[in-house]
Coordinates of N, CA and C and ligand atoms in Angstrom, one line a residue:
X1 N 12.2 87.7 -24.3 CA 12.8 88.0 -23.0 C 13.8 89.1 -23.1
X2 N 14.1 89.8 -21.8 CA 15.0 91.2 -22.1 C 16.4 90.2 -21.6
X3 N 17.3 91.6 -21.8 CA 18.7 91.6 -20.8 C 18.0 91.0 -19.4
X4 N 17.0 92.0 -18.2 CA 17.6 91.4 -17.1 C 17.1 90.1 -16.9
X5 N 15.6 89.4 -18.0 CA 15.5 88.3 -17.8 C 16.5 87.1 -17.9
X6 N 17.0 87.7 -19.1 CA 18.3 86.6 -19.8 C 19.3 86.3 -18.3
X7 N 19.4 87.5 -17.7 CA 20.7 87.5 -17.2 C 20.2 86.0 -15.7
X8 N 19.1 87.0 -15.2 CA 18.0 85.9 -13.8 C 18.2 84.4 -14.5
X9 N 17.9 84.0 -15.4 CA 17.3 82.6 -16.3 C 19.4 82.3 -15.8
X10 N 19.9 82.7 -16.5 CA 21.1 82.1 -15.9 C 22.1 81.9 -14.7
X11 N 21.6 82.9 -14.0 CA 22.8 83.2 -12.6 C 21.4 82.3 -11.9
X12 N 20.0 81.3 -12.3 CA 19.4 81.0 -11.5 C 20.0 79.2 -11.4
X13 N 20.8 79.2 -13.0 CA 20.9 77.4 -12.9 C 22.4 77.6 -12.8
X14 N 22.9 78.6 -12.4 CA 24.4 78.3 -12.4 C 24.9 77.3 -11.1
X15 N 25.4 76.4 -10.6 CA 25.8 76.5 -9.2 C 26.5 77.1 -8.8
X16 N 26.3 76.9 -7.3 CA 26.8 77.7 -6.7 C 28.6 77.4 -6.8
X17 N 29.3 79.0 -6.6 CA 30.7 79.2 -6.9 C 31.2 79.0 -8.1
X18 N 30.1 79.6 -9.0 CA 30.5 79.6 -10.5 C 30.1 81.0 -10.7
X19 N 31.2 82.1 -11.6 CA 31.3 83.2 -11.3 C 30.7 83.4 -13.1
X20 N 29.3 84.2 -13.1 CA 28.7 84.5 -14.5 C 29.5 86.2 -15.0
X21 N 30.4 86.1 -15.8 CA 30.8 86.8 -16.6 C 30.6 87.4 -17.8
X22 N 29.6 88.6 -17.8 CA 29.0 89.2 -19.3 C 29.8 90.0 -20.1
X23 N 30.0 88.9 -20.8 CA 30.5 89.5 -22.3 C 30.3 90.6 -23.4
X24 N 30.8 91.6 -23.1 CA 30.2 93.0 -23.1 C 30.6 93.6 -24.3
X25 N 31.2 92.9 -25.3 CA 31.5 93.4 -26.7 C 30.8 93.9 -27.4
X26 N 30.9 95.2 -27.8 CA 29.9 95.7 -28.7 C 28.4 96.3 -27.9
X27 N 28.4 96.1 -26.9 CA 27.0 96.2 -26.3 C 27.2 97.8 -25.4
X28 N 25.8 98.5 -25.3 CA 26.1 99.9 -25.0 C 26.2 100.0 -23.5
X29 N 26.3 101.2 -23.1 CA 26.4 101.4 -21.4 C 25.0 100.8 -20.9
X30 N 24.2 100.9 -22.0 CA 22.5 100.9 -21.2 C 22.1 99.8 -21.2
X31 N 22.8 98.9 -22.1 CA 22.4 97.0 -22.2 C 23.2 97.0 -20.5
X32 N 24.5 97.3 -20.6 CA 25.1 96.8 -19.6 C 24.7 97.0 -18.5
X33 N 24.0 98.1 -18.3 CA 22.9 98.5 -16.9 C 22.2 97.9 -16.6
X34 N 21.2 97.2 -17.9 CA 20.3 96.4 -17.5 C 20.8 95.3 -16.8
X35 N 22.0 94.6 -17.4 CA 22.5 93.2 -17.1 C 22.5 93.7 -15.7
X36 N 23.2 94.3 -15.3 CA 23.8 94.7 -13.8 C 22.2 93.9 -13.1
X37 N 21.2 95.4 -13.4 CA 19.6 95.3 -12.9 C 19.6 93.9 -13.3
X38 N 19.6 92.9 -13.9 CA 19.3 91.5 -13.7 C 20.8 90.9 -12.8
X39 N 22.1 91.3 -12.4 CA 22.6 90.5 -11.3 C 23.8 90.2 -11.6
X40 N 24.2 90.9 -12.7 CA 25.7 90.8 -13.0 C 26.4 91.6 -12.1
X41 N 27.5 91.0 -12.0 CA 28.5 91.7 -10.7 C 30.0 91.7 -11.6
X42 N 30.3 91.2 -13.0 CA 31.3 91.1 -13.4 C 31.5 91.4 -14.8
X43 N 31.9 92.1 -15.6 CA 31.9 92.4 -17.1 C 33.0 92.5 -17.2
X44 N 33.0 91.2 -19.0 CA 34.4 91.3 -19.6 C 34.6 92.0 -20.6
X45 N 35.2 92.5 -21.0 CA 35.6 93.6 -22.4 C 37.0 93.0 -23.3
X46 N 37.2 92.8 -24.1 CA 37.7 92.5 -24.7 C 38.7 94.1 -25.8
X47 N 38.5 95.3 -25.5 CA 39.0 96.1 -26.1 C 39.2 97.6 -25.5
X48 N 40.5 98.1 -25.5 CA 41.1 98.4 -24.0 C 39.6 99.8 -24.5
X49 N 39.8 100.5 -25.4 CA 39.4 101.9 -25.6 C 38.2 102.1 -25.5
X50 N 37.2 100.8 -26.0 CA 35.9 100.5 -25.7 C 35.6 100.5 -24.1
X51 N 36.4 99.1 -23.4 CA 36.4 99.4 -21.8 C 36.2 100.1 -21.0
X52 N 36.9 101.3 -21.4 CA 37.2 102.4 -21.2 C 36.4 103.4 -21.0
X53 N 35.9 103.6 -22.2 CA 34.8 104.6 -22.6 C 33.7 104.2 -21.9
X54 N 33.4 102.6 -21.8 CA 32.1 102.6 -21.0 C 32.6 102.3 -19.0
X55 N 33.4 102.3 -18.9 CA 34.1 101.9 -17.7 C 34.0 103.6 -16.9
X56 N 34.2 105.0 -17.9 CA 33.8 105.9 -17.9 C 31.9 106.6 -17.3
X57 N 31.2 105.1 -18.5 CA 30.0 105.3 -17.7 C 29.5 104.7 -16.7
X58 N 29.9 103.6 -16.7 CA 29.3 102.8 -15.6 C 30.1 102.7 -13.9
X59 N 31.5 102.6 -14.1 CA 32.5 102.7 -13.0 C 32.4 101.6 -11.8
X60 N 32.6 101.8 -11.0 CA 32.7 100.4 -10.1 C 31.7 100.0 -9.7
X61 N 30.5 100.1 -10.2 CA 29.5 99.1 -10.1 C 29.6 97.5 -10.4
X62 N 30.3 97.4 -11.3 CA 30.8 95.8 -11.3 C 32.3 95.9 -11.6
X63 N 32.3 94.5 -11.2 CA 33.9 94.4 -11.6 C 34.3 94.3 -13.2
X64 N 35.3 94.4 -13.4 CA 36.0 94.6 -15.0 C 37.2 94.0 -15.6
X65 N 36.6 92.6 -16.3 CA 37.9 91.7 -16.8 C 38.3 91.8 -18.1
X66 N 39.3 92.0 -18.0 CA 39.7 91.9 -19.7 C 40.1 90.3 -20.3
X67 N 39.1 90.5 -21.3 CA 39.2 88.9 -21.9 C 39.2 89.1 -23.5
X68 N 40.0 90.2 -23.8 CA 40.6 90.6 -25.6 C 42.7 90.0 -25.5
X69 N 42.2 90.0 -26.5 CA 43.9 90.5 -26.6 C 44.8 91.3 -26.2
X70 N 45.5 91.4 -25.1 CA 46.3 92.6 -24.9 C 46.9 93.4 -25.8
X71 N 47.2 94.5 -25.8 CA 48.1 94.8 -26.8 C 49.0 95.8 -26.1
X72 N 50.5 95.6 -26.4 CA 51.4 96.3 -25.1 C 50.8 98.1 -25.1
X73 N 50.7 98.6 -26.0 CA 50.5 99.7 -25.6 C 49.2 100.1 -25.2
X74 N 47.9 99.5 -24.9 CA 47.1 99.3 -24.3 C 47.4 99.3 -22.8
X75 N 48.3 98.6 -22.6 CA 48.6 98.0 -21.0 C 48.3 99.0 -20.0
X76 N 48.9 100.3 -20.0 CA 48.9 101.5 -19.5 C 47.5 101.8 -19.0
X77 N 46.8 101.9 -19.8 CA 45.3 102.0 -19.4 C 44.7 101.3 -19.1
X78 N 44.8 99.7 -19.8 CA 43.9 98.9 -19.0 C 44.0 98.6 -17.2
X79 N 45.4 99.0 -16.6 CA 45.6 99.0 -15.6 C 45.2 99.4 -14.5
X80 N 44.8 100.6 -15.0 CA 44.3 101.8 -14.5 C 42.6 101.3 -13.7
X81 N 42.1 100.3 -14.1 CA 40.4 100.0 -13.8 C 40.3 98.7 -13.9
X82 N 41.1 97.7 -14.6 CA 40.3 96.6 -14.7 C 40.6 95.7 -13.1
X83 N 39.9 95.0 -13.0 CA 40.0 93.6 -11.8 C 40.5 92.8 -12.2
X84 N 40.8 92.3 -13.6 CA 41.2 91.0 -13.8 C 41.7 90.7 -15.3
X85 N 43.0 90.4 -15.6 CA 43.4 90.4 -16.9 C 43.7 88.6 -17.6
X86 N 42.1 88.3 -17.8 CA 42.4 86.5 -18.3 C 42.7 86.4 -19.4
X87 N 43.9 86.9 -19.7 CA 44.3 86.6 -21.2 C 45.7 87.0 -21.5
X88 N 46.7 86.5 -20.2 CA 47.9 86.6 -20.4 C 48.6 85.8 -21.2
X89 N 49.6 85.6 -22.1 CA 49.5 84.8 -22.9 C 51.2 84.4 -23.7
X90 N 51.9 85.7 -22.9 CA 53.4 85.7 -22.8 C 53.8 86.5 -22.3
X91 N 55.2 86.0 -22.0 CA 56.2 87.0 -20.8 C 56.1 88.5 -21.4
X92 N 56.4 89.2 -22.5 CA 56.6 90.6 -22.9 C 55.3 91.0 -22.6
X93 N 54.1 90.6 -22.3 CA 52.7 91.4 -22.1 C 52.7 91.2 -20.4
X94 N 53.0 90.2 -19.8 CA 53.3 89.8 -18.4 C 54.6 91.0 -17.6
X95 N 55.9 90.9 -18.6 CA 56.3 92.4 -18.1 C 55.8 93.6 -17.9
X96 N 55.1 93.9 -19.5 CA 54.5 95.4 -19.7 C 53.3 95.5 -18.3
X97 N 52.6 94.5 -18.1 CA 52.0 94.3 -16.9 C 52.4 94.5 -15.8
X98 N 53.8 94.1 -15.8 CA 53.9 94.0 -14.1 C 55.0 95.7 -13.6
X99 N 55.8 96.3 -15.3 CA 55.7 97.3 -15.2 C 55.1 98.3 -14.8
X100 N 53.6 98.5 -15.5 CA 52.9 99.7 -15.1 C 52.2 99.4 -13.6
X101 N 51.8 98.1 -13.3 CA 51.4 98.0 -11.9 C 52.7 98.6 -11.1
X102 N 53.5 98.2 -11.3 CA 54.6 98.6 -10.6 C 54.3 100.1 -10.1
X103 N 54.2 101.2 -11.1 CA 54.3 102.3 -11.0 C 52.9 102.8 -10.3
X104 N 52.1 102.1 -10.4 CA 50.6 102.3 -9.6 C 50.4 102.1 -8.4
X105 N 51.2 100.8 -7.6 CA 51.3 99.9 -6.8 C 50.4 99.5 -6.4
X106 N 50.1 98.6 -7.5 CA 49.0 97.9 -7.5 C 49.1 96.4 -7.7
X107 N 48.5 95.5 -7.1 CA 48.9 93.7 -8.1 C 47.5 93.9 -8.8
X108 N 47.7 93.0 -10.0 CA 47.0 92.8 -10.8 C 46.8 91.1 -10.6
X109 N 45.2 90.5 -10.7 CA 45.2 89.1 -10.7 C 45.3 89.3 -12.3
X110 N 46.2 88.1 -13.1 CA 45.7 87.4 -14.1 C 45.5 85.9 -14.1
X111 N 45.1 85.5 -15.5 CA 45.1 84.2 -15.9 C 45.3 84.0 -17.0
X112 N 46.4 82.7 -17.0 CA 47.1 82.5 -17.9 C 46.1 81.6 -19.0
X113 N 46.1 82.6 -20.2 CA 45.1 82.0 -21.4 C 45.9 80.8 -22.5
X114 N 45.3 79.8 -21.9 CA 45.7 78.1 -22.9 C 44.8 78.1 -24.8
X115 N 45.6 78.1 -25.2 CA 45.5 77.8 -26.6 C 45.1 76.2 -26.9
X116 N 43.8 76.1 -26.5 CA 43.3 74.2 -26.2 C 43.4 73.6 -27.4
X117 N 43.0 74.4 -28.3 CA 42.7 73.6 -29.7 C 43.9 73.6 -30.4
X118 N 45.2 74.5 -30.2 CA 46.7 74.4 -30.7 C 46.0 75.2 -32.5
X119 N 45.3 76.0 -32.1 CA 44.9 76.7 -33.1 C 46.2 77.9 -33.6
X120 N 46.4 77.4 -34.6 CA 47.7 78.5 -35.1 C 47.1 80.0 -34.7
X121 N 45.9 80.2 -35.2 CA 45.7 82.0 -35.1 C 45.0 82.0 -34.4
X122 N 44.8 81.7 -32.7 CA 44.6 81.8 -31.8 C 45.4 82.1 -30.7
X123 N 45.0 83.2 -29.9 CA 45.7 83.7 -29.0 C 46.0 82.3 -27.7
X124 N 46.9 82.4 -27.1 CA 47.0 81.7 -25.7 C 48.3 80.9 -25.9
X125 N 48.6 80.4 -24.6 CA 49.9 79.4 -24.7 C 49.5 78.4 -25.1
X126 N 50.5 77.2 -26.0 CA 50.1 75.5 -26.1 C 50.2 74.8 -24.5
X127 N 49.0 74.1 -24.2 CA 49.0 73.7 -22.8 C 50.4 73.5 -22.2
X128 N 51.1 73.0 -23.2 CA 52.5 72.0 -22.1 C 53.5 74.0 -21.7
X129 N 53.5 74.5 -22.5 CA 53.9 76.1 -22.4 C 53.2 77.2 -20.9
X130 N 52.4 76.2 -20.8 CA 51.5 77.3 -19.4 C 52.2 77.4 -18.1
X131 N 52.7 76.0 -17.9 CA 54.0 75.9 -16.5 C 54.9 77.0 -17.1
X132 N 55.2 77.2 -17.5 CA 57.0 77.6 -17.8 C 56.2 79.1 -17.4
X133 N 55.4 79.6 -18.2 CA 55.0 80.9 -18.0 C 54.8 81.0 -16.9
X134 N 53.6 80.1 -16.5 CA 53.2 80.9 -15.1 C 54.4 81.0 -13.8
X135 N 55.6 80.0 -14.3 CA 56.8 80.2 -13.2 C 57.3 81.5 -13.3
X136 N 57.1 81.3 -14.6 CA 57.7 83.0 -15.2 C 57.0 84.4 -14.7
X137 N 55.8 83.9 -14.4 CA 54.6 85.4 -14.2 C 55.1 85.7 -12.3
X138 N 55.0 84.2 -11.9 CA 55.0 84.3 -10.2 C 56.7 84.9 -9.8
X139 N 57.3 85.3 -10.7 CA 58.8 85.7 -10.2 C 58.1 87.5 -10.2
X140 N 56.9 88.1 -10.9 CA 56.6 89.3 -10.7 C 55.8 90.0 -9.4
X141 N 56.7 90.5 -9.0 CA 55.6 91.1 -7.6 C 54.1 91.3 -7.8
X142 N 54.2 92.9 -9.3 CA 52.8 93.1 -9.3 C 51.7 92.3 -10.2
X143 N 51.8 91.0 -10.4 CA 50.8 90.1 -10.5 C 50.2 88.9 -9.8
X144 N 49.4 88.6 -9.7 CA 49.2 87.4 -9.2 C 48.2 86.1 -10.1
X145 N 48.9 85.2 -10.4 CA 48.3 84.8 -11.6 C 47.3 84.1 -9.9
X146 N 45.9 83.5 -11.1 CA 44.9 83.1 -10.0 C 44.3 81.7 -10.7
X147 N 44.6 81.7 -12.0 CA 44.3 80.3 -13.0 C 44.5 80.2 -14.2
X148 N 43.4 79.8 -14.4 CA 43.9 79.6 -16.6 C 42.4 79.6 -17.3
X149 N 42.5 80.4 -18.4 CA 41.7 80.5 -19.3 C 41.3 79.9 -20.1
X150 N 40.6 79.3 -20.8 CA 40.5 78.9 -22.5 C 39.3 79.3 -23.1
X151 N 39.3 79.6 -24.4 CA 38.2 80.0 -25.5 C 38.1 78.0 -25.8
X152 N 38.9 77.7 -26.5 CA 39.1 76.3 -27.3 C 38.5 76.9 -29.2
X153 N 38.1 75.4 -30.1 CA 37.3 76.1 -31.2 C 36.1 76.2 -30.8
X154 N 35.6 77.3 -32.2 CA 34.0 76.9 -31.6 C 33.2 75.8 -32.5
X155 N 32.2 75.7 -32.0 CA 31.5 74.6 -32.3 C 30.0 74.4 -32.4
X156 N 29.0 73.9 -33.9 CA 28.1 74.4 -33.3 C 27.4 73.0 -32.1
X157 N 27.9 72.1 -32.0 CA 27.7 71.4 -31.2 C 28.7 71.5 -29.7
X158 N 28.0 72.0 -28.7 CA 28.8 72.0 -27.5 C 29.7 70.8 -26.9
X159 N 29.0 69.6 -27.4 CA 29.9 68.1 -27.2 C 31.4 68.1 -27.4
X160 N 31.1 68.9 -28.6 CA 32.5 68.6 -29.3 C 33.7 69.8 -28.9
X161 N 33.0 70.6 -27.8 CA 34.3 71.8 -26.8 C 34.7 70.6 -25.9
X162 N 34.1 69.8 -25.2 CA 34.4 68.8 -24.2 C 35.8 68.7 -24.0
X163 N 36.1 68.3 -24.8 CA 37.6 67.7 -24.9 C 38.9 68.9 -24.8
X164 N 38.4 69.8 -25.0 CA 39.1 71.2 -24.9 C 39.1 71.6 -23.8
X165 N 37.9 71.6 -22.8 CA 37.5 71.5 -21.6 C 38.5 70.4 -20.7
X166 N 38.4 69.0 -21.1 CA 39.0 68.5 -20.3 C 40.8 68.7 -20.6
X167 N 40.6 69.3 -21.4 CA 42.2 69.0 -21.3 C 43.1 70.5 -20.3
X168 N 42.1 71.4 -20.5 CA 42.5 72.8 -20.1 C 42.4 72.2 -18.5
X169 N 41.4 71.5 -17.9 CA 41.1 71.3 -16.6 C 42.3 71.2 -16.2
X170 N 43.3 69.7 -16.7 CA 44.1 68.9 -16.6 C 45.7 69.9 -16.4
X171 N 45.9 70.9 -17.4 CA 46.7 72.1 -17.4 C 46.4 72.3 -15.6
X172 N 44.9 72.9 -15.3 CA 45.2 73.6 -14.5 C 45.1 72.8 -13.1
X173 N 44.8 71.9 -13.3 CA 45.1 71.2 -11.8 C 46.3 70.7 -11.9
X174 N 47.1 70.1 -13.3 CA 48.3 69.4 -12.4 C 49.6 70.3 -12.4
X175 N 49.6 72.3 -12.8 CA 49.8 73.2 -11.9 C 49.4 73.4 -10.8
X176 N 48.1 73.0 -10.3 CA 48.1 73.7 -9.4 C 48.5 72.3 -7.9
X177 N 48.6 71.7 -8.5 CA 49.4 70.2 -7.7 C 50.6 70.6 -7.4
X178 N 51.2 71.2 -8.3 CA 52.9 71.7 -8.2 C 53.3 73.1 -6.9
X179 N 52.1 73.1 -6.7 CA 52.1 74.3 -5.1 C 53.3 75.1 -5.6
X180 N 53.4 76.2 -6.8 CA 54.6 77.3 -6.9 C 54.4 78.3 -6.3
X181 N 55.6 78.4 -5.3 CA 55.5 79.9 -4.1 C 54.7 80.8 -5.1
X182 N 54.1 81.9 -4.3 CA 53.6 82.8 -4.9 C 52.4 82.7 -6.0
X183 N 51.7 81.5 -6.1 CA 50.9 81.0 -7.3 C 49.8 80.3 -6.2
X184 N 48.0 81.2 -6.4 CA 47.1 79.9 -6.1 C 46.2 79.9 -7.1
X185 N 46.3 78.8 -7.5 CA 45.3 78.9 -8.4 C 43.5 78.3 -7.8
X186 N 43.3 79.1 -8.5 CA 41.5 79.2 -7.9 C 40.6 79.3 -9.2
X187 N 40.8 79.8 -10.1 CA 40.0 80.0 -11.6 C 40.2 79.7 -12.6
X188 N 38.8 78.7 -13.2 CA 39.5 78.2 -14.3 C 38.1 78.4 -14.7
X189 N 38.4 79.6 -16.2 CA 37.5 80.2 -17.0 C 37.8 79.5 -18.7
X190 N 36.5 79.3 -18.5 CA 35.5 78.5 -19.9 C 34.2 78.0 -20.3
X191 N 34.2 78.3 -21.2 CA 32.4 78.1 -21.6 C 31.8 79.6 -22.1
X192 N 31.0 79.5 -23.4 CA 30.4 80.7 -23.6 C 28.9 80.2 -24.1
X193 N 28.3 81.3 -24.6 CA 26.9 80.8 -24.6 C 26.6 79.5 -25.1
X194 N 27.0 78.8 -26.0 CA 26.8 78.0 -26.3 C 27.0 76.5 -25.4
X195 N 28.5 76.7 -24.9 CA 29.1 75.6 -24.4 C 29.1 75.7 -22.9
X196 N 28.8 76.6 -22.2 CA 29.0 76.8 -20.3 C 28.8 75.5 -19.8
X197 N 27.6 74.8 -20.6 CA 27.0 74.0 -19.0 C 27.6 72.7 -19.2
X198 N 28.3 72.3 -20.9 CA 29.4 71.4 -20.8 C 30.9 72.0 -20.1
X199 N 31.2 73.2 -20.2 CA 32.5 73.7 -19.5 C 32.0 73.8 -17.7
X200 N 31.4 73.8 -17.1 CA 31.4 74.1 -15.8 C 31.2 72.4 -15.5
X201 N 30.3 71.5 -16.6 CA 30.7 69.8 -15.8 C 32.6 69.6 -16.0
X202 N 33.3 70.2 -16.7 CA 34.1 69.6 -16.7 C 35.1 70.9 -16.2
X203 N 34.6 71.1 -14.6 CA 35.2 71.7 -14.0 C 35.2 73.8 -13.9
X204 N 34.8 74.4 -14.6 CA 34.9 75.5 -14.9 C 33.8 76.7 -13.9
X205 N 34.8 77.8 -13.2 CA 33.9 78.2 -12.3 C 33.9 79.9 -12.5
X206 N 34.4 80.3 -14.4 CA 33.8 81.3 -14.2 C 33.5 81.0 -15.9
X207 N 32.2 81.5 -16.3 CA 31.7 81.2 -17.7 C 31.6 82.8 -18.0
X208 N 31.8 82.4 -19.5 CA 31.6 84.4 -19.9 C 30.5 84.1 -21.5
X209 N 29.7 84.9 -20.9 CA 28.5 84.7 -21.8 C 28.0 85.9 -22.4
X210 N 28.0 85.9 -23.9 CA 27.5 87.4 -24.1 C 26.5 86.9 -24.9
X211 N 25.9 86.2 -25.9 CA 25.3 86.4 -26.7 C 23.7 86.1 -26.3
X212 N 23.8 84.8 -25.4 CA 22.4 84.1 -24.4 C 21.9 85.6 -23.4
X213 N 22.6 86.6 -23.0 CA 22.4 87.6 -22.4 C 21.9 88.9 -23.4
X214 N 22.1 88.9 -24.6 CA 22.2 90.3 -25.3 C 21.3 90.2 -26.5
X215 N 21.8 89.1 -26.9 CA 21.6 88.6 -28.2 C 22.6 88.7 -28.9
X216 N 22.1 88.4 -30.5 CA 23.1 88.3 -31.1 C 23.8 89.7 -31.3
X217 N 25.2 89.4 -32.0 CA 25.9 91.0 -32.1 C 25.3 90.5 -33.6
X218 N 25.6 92.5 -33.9 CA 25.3 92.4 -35.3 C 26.6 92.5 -36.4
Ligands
PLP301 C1 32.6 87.3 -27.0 C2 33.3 86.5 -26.1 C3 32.6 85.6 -25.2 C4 31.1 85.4 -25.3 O1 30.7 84.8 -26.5 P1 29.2 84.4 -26.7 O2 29.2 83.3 -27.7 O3 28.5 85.7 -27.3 O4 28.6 84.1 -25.4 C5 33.4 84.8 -24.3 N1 34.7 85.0 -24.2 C6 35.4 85.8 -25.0 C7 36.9 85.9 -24.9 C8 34.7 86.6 -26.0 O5 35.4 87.4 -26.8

């Protein structure tokens, strides 16, 4: 099967209000075209200068999330194009953020990325850490946090993300119980090729998939 089949085979069993996000690491402007031609409306990039370069070829044809690591002096650019930065992860990247939007006047949605597995060398907040932030993000004009992210570990059994899943759920609803001015949350991203269809039962409405779409990277 190609890209646009991969892409049809999945936006066909997704349900409905579950947002399919292609994972676009490493993959060229012309994979990414096809995905489009099979039905993608959303690509995540994970690296500001890569994004960039292909954000160069392709342009608003889909939307453009960043789901890498920020890095402050990246911020400046990624600003400039992306729709959505899911991988906010502390105040000093949440300033540098709400700095350059400032200067653009622009709001930026983010989401605040949970560290499920309390993996030391893993990016994100420890769940009980994601309140404090996000009070912290909604004091910024130019952002608007919109949910919460998680990778979790990986796994070659998808059963065993479950619990990473349910617990990230748990982060984002009993935030979003707490109704903080200026804060709606609506998006809670998780699941990748392997694990989506256990992360969208336990709640998850945008999945980011690169490898069931592309193949493997090399
Ligand atoms: C690469 C990547 C994915 C997709 O991973 P696959 O296993 O290839 O589907 C999802 N989320 C993030 C943050 C990634 O970096």
């Amino acid at each position: 099967m190609g890209i646009r089949e991969n892409v049809r085979a999945i936006l066909s069993e997704l349900p409905s209000g579950v947002t399919l996000v292609a994972a676009t690491k490493q993959r060229s402007p012309e994979e990414i075209l096809e995905a489009i031609e099979g039905g993608i409306e959303v690509v995540g990039e994970n690296y500001a200068q890569e994004a960039e370069a292909k954000y160069g070829v392709i342009g608003n044809r889909v939307k453009w999330h960043f789901i890498g690591h920020p890095q402050r002096n990246k911020i400046k650019k990624l600003v400039q194009f992306v729709d959505m930065i899911e991988t906010v992860d502390s105040w000093e990247i949440a300033l540098e953020i709400e700095k350059r939007c400032a200067a653009l006047n622009r709001v930026m949605p983010v989401l605040v990325e949970v560290n499920s597995g309390r993996e030391p060398q893993k990016a994100g907040v420890l769940p009980e850490e994601a309140e404090g932030l996000i009070r912290e993000i909604a004091k910024h004009p130019h952002l608007r946090v919109m949910g919460v992210m998680t990778m979790g570990p990986m796994f070659g059994d998808p059963e065993d993300s479950r619990p990473y899943f349910v617990e990230t759920r748990k982060v984002f609803e009993r935030i979003r119980s707490l109704k903080i001015p200026g804060v709606e949350l609506k998006y809670l991203s998780m699941g990748m090729s392997n694990s989506y269809r256990v992360a969208i039962e336990e709640g998850a409405n945008i999945v980011r998939i690169g490898t069931k779409i592309f193949g493997r990277r090399e």
